[in-house]
Coordinates of C-alpha atoms and ligand atoms in Angstrom, one line a residue:
Chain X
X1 CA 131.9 144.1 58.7
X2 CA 130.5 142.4 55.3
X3 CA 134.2 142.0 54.5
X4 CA 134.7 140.4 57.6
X5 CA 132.5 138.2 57.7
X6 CA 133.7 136.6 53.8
X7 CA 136.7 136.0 55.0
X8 CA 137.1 132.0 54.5
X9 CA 138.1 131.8 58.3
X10 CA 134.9 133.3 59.1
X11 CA 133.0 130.7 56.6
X12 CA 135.0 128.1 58.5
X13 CA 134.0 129.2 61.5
X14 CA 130.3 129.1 60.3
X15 CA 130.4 125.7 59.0
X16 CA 131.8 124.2 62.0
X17 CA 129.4 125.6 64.1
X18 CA 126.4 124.0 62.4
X19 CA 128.6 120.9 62.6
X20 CA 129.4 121.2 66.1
X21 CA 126.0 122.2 67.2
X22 CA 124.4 119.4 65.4
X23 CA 126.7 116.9 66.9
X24 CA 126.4 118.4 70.9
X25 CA 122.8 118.6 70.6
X26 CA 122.0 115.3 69.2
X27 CA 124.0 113.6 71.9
X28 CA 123.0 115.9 74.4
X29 CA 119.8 115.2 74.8
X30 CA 120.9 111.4 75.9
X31 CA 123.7 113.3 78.4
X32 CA 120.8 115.3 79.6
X33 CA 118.2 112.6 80.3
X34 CA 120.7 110.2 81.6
X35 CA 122.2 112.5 84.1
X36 CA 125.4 112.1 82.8
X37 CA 126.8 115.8 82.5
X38 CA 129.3 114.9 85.1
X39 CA 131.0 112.5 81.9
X40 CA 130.8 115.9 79.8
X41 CA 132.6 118.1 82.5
X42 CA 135.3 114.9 83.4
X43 CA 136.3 114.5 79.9
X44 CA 136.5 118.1 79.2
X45 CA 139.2 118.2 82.1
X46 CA 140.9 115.1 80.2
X47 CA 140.7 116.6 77.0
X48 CA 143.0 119.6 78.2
X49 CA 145.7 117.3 79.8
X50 CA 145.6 115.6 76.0
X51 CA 145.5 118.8 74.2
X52 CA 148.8 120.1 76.4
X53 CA 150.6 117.0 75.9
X54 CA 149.8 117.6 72.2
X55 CA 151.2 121.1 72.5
X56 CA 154.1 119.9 74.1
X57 CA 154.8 116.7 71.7
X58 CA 154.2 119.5 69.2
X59 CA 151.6 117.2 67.8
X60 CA 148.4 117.9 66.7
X61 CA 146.2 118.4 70.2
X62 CA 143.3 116.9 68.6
X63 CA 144.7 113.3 67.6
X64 CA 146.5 113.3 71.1
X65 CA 143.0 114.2 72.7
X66 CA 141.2 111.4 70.9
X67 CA 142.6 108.0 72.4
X68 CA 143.0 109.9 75.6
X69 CA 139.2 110.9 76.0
X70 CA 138.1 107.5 74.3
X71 CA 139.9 105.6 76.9
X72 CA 138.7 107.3 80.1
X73 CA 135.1 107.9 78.7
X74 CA 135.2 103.9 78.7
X75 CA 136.8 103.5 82.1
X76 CA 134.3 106.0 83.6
X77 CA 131.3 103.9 81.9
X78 CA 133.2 100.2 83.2
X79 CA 133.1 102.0 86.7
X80 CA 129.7 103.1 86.4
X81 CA 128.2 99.5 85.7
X82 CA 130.3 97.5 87.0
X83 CA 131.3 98.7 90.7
X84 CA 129.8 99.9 93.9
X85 CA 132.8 102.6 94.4
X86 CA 131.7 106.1 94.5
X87 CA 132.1 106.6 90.9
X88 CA 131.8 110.4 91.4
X89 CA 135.2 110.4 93.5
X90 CA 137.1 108.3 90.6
X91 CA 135.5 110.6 88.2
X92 CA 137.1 113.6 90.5
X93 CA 140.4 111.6 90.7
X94 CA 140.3 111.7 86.9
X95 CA 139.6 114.9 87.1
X96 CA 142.1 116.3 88.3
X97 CA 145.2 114.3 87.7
X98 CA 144.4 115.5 84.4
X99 CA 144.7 119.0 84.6
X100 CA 147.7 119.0 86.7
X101 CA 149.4 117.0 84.1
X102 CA 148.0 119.0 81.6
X103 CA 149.2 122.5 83.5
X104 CA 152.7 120.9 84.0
X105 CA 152.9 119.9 80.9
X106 CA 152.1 123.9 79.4
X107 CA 154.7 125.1 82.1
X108 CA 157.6 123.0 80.5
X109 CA 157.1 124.9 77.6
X110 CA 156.2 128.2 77.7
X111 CA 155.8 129.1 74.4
X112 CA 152.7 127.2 73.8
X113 CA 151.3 129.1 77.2
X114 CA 148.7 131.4 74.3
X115 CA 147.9 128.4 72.5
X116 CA 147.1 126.5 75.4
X117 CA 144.3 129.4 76.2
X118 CA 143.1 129.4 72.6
X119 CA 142.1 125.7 73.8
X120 CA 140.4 126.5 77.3
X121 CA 138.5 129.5 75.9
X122 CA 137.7 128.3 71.9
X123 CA 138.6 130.2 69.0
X124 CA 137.2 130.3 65.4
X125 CA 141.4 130.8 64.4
X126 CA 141.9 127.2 65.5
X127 CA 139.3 125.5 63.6
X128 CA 141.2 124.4 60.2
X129 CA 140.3 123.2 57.3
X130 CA 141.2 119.8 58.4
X131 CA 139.1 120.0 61.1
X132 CA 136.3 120.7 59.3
X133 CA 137.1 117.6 57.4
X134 CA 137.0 115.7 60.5
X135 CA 133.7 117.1 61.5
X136 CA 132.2 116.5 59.0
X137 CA 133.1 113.0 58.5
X138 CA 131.9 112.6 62.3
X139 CA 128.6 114.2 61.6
X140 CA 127.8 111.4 59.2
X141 CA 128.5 108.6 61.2
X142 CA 126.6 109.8 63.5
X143 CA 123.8 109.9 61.2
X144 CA 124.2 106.8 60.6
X145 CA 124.3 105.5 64.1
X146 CA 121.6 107.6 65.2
X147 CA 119.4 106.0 62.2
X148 CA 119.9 102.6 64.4
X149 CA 120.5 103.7 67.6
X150 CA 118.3 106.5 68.8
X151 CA 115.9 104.0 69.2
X152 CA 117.6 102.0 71.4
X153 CA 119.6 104.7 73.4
X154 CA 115.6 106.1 74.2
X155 CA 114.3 103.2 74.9
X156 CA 117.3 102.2 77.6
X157 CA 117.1 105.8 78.7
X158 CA 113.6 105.4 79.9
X159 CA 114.1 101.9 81.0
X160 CA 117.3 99.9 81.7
X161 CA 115.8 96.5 82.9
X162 CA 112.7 96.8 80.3
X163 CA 115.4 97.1 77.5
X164 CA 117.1 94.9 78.5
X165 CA 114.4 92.7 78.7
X166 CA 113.6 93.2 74.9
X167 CA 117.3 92.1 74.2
X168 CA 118.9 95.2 73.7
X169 CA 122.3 95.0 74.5
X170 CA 122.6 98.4 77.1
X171 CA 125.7 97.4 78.3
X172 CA 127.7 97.9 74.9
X173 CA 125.3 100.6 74.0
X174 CA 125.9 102.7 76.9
X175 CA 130.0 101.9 75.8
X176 CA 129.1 103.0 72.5
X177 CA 127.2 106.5 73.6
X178 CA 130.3 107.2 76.0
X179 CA 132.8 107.0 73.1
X180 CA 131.0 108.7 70.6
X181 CA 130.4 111.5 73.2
X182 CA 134.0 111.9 74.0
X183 CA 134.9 112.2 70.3
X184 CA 132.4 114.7 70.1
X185 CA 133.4 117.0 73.3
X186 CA 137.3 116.7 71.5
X187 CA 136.2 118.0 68.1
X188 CA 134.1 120.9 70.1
X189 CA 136.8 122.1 71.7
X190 CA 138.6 124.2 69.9
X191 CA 135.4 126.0 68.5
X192 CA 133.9 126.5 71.9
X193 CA 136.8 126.2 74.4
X194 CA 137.8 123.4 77.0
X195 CA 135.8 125.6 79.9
X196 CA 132.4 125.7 78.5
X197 CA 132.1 122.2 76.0
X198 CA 130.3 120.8 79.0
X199 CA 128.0 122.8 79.0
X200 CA 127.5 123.5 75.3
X201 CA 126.7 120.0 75.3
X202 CA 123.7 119.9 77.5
X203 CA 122.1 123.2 77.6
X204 CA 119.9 123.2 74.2
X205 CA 118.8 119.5 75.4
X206 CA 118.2 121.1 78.6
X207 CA 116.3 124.1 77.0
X208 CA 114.6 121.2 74.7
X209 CA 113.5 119.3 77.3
X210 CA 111.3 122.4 79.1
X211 CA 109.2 122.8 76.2
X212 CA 109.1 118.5 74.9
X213 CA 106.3 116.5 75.2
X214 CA 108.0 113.4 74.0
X215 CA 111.6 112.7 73.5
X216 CA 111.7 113.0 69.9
X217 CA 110.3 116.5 70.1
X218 CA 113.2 117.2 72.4
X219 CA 115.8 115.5 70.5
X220 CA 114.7 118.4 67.2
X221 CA 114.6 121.3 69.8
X222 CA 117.8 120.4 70.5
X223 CA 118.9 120.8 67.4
X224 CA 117.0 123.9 66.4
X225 CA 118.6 125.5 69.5
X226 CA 121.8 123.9 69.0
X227 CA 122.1 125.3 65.5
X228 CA 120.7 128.9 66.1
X229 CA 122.4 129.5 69.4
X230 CA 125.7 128.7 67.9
X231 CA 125.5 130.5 64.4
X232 CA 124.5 133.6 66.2
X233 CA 127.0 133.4 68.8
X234 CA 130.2 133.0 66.3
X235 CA 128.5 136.1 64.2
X236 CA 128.8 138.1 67.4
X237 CA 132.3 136.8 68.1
X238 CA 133.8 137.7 64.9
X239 CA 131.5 141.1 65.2
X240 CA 132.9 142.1 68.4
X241 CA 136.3 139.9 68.0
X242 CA 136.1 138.0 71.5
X243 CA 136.0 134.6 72.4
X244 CA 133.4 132.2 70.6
X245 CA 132.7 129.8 73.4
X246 CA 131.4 132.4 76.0
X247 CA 129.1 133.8 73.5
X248 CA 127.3 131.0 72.2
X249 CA 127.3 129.6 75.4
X250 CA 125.7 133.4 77.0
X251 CA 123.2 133.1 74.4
X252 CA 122.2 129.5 75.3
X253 CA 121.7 130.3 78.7
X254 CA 119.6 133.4 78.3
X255 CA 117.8 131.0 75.6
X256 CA 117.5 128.6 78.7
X257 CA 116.1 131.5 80.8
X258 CA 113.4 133.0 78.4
X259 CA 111.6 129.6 78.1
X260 CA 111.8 128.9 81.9
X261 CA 110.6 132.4 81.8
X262 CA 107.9 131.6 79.5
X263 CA 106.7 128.4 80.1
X264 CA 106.0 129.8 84.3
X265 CA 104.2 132.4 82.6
X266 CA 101.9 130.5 80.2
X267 CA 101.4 127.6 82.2
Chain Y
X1 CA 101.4 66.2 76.7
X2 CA 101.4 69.8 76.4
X3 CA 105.3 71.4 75.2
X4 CA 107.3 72.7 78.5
X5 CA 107.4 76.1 78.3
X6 CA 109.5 77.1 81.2
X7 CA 111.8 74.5 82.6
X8 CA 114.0 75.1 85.6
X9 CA 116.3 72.6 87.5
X10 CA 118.1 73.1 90.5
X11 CA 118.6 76.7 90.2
X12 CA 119.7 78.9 92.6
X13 CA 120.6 82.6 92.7
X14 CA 123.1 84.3 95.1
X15 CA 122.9 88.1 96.0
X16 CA 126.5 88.1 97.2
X17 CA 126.5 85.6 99.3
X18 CA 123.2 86.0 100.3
X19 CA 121.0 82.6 99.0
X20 CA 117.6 83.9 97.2
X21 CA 116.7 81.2 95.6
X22 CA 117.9 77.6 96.8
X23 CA 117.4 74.5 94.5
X24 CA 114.2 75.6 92.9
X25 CA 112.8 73.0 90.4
X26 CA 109.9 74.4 87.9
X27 CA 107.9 72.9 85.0
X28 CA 105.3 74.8 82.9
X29 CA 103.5 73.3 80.4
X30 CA 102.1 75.6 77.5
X31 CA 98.9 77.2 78.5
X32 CA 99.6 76.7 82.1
X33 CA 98.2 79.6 84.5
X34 CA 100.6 79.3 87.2
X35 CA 100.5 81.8 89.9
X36 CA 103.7 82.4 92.7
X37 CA 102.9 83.0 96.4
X38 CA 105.3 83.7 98.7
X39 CA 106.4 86.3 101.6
X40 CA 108.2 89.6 101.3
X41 CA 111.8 88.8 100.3
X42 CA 110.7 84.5 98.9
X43 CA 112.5 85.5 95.6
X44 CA 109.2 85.9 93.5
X45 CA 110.8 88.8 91.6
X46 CA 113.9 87.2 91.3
X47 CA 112.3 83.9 89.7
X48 CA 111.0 85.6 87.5
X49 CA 113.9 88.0 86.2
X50 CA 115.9 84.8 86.6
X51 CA 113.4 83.6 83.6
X52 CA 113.3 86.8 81.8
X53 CA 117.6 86.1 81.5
X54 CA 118.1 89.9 84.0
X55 CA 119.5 87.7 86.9
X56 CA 122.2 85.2 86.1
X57 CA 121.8 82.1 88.4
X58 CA 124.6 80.5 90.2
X59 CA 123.9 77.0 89.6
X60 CA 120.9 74.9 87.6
X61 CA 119.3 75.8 84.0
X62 CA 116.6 77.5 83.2
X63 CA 115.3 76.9 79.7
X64 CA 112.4 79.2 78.1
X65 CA 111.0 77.6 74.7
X66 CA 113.9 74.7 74.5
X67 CA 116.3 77.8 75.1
X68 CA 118.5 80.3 76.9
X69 CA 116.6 83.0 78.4
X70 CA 118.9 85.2 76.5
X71 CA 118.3 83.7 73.7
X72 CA 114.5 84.1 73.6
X73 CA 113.3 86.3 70.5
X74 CA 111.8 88.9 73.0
X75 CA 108.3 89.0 71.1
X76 CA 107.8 85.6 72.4
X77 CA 107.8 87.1 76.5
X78 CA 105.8 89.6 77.7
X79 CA 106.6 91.8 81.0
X80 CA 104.7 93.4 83.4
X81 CA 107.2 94.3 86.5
X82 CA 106.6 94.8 89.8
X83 CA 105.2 98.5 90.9
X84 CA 107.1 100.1 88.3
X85 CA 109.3 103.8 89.6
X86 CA 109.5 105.3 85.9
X87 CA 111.8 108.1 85.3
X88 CA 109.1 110.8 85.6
X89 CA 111.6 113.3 84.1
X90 CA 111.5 111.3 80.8
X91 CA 109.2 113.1 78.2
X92 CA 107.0 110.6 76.4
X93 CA 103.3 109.5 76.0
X94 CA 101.6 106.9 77.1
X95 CA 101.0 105.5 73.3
X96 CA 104.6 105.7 72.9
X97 CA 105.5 103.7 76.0
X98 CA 102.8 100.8 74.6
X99 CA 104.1 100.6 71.6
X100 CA 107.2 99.5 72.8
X101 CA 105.3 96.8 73.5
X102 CA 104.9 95.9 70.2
X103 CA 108.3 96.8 68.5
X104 CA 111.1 96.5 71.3
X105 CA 112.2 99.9 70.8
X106 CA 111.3 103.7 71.3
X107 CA 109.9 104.8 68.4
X108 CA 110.8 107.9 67.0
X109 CA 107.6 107.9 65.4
X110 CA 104.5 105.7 65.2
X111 CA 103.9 104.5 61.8
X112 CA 99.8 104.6 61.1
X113 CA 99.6 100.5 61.5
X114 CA 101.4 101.1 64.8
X115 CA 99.2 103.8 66.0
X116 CA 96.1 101.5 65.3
X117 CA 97.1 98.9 66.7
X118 CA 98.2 100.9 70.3
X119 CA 94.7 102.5 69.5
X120 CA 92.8 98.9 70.1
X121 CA 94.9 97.6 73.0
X122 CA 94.0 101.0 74.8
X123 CA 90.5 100.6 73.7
X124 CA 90.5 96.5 74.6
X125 CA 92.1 97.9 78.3
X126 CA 89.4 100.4 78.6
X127 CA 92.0 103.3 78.5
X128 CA 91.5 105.2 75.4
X129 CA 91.1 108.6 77.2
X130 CA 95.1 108.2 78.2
X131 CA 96.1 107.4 74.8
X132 CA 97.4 111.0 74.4
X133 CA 98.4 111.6 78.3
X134 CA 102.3 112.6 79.1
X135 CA 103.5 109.5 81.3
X136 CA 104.9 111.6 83.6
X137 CA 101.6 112.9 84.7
X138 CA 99.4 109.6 85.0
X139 CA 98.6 108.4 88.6
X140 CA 100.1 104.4 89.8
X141 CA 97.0 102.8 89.1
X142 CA 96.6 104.3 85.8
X143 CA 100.6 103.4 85.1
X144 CA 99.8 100.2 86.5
X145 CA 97.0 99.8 83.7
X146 CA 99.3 100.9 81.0
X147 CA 102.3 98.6 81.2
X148 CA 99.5 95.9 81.4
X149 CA 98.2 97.2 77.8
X150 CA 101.9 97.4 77.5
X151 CA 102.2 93.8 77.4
X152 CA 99.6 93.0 75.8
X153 CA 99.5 94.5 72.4
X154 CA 102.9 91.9 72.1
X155 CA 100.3 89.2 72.1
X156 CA 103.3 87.0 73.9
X157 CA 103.2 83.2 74.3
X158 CA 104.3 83.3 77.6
X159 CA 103.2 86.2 80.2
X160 CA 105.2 87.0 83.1
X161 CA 102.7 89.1 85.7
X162 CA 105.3 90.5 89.0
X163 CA 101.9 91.8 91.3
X164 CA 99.8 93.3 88.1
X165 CA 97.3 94.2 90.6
X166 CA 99.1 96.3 93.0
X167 CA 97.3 99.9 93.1
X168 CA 94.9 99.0 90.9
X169 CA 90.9 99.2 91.7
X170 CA 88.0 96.6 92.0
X171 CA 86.5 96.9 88.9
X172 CA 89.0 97.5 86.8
X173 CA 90.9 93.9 88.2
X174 CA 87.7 92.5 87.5
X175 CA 88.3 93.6 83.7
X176 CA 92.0 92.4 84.4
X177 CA 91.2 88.9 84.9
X178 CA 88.8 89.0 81.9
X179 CA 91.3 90.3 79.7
X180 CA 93.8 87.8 81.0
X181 CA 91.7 85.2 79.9
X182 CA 90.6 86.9 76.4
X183 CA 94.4 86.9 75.5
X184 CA 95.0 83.3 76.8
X185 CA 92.4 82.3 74.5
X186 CA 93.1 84.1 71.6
X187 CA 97.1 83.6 71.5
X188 CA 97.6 80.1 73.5
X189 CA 99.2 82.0 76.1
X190 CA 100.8 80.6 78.9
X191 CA 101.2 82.7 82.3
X192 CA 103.3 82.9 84.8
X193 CA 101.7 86.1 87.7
X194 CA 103.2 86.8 91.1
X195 CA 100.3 87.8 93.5
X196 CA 99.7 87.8 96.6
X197 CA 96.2 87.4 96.2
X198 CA 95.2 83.8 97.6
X199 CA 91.8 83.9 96.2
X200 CA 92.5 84.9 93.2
X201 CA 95.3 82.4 93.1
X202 CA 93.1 79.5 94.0
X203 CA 90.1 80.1 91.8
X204 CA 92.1 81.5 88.5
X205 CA 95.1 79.5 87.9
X206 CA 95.6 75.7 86.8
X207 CA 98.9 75.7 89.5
X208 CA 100.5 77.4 92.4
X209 CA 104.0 77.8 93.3
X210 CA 104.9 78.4 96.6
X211 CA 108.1 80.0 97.0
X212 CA 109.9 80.9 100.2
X213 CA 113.7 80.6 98.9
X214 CA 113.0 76.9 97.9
X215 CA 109.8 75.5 96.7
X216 CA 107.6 74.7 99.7
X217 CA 104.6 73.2 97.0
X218 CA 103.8 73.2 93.7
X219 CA 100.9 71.7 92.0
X220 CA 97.0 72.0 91.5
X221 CA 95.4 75.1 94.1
X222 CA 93.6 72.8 95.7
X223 CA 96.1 70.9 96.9
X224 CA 98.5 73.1 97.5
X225 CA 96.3 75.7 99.6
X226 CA 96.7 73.2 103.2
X227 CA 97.1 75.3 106.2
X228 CA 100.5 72.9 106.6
X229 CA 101.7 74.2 103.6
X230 CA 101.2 77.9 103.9
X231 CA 102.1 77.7 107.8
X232 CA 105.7 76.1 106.2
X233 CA 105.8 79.3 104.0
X234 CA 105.0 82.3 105.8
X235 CA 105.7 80.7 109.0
X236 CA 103.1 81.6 111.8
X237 CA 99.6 82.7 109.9
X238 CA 98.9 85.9 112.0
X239 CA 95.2 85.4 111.3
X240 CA 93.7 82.9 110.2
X241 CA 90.8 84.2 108.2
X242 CA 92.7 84.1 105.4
X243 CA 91.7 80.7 104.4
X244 CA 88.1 81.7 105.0
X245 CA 87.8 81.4 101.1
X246 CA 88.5 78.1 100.9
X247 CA 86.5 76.9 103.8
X248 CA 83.5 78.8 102.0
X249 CA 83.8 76.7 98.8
X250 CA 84.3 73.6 100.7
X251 CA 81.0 74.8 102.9
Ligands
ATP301 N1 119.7 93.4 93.2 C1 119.7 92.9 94.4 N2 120.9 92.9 95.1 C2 120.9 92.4 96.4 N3 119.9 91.7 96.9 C3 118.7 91.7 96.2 C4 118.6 92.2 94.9 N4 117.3 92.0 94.5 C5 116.7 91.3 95.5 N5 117.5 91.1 96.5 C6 117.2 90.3 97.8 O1 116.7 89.1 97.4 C7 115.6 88.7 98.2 C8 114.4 88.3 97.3 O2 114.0 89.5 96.7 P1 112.7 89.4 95.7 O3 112.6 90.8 95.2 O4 112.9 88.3 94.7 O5 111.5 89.1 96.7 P2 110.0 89.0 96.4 O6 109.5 87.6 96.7 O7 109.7 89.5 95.0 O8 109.4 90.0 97.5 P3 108.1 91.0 97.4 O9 106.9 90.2 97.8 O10 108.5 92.0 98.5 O11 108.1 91.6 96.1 C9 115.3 89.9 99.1 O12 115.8 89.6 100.4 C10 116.1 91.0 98.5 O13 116.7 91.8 99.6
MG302 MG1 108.7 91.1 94.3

């Protein structure tokens, strides 16, 4: 089992975990507060039609992902600010052209069919050192954005019109967050699967939030949670040798439950 | 003569094409009090968003300090809005929320010169014991109270009030109005409140606006309190005792 877990793809997998986890939980706690989990789940389903065109171009799924996921994570936010259309229906139109491209696109060639479910369930084999490379860089622009922006994103999270009202520019802030959140759902995926990144990205907010008295408590139990949940999920995966996603994502929840458990308990 | 401080010409605002404001011509002077009167739906609120640069206007200017409303370093305008509905999901404490006040932003922490200085506003507002309370869990009034603290630890040169008042008791308006006039003396502020408070409107401020889509008077509260004018405004006065404080004085 020690051997196992030395093995440089299971150092991989550990690595982009805590980068992973620290990138879904710091954005999650905006997706969480803003009610936005319905952008999470909508670009997940994009994200697979990218990721089979990628398998069939025989091109990297990830950089075929990206522009794909950018583009409609800005279409969804145009819709949602500037039009009085049910934005939930275009979101489920979205939705689902998506994946039907995406599942015609795996059917033209079969022999990508197991690869395909590497991406809708995550697996620690798919993360490369490459990817890792990504990640990382991601993680650090993020750093530096949140150094600037967290206190704007909070501040128009609480209040639109009084944010606005202290010139910050929500409009290309709320752009900004919906980009930086697709990128971040993409470079989950492979890690955690296309199925559950959705909800990767908002349950340690979610868990967070019960216990948060202000939001920069919850935006650090995010992050503890974030990191643990994940960490501990892929050392059960490579333990028992079954999908990564699902665990980490089980442990989350049961997280999730305890402190609902708890907090009715003690309060 | 005294710098403008707000100075609108001809504007009007559409809502579709639904007319809320129609030609409205405004001029305040720096340390004006001016208060707005008007019915339900006169386009009070939307004056003064129009001011604060959230509502674009159709046609006309509006110039705050010489400028654009956008354009306005926002230290120089304070904000109290209109019965606010908060997100009460949103985790955060009441000297978080005031600071914002002060700094534009939501801080992810209060630096000690921050804290002390949300610690006197709270204490000027006679709301210490809420410093510490979640937002979530403080009653309107006591909201109410806060956003006024809110706006005043900016120490703003121009104050824009939408119904302060609403929700809040007695006494404690009777400290509002105090405290109104405490930070128009300290900080030469000029203010601009929407109330629907007559009395209050004709004894505290230097003008009155009445607003029912255009302006129906403007000018000193003596003169523009007539029964003509407020007849032209609300249309039929269901009861007329509402003028009873001006008779009183004139008495
Ligand atoms: N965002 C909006 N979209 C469409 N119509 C609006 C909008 N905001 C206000 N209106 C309309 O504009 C008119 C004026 O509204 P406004 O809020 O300025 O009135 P008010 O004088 O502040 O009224 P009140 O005394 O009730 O606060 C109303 O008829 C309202 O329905
Ligand atoms: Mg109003």
């Amino acid at each position: 089992m020690t051997e196992l877990l030395l093995h440089s793809f299971a150092q991989n997998a550990f690595i982009a975990g805590l980068i992973v986890s620290l990138l879904c939980s710091s954005y999650g706690v905006f997706v969480v507060q803003r009610r936005m989990s319905f952008l999470g789940d909508g670009l997940a389903h994009v994200a697979f039609g990218g990721v089979a065109l990628g398998l069939l171009l025989q091109f990297e799924p990830f950089w075929v992902s990206i522009p794909f996921t950018i583009i409609v994570a800005i279409a969804l936010t145009y819709l949602k600010e500037n039009s009085s259309l049910e934005v939930d229906t275009a979101i489920g139109i979205f939705f689902a052209v998506s994946v039907a491209l995406g599942i015609l696109f795996i059917s033209i060639n079969k022999r990508y069919v197991s690869d395909a479910f590497s991406y809708l369930f995550g697996s620690i084999l798919l993360v490369s050192k490459n990817d890792l490379l990504y990640s990382l860089v991601f993680l650090l622009i993020t750093l530096v954005i949140f150094l600037f922006w967290w206190e704007r994103w909070t501040y128009s999270t609480f209040d639109y019109e009084l944010a606005k009202v202290d010139k910050i520019n929500v409009e290309f802030d709320n752009y900004l967050l919906s980009v930086l959140i697709a990128i971040t759902i993409v470079i989950s995926i492979k890690l955690v699967g296309i199925l559950l990144v959705a909800s990767y990205l908002v349950v340690p907010a979610a868990t967070a939030k019960l216990i948060s008295k202000t939001f920069s408590q919850m935006t650090i139990f995010s992050l503890i949670f974030g990191v643990i949940s994940s960490e501990v999920g892929i050392f059960l995966s490579i333990i028992f040798d079954l999908p990564t996603g699902a665990f980490i994502v089980l442990f989350q929840a049961s997280f999730f439950c305890l402190i609902l458990i708890l907090k009715y308990l003690f309060k | 003569m005294k710098d403008p401080i707000v100075e609108i010409s001809e504007l009007s605002v559409f809502f579709g094409k639904y007319c809320v404001l129609n030609k409205v011509d405004l001029f305040v002077r720096s340390l004006d009090f001016l208060t707005i009167v008007g019915p339900n739906g006169g386009g009070k609120t939307t004056l003064i968003k129009t001011i604060l640069g959230l509502v674009e206007p159709e046609s006309g200017s509006v110039r705050v300090f010489g400028k654009k409303p956008c354009s306005v370093a926002y230290k120089n305008i304070g904000y109290v809005p209109q019965i606010k509905t908060i997100d009460r999901s949103f985790p955060g404490k009441v000297y978080e929320l005031v600071a914002t006040g002060w700094s534009g932003r939501w801080k992810f922490a209060l630096n000690d010169v921050l804290r002390q200085r949300v610690k006197e506003v709270l204490s000027t507002c006679g709301l210490e014991h809420l410093e510490d309370r979640q937002i979530n869990k403080l009653s309107g009034g006591e909201l109410q109270r806060v956003f006024l603290a809110r706006s005043f630890i900016r120490k703003p040169k121009l104050l824009l009030l939408d119904e302060p008042a609403t929700g809040i008791d007695t006494i404690a308006e009777t400290d509002f109005s105090f405290l109104l006039e405490k930070l128009q003396k300290e900080n030469q502020t000029t203010i601009i409140m929407v109330t629907h408070d007559w009395e209050y409107a004709y004894y505290h401020s230097t003008s009155v606006l009445l607003l029912n889509k255009s302006v129906v008077a403007l000018g000193k509260p003596q003169d523009v309190f007539t029964e003509e004018n407020l007849q032209k405004t609300f249309g039929h006065l269901g009861h007329e005792h509402n003028m009873d404080f001006i008779l009183r004085k004139d008495d």
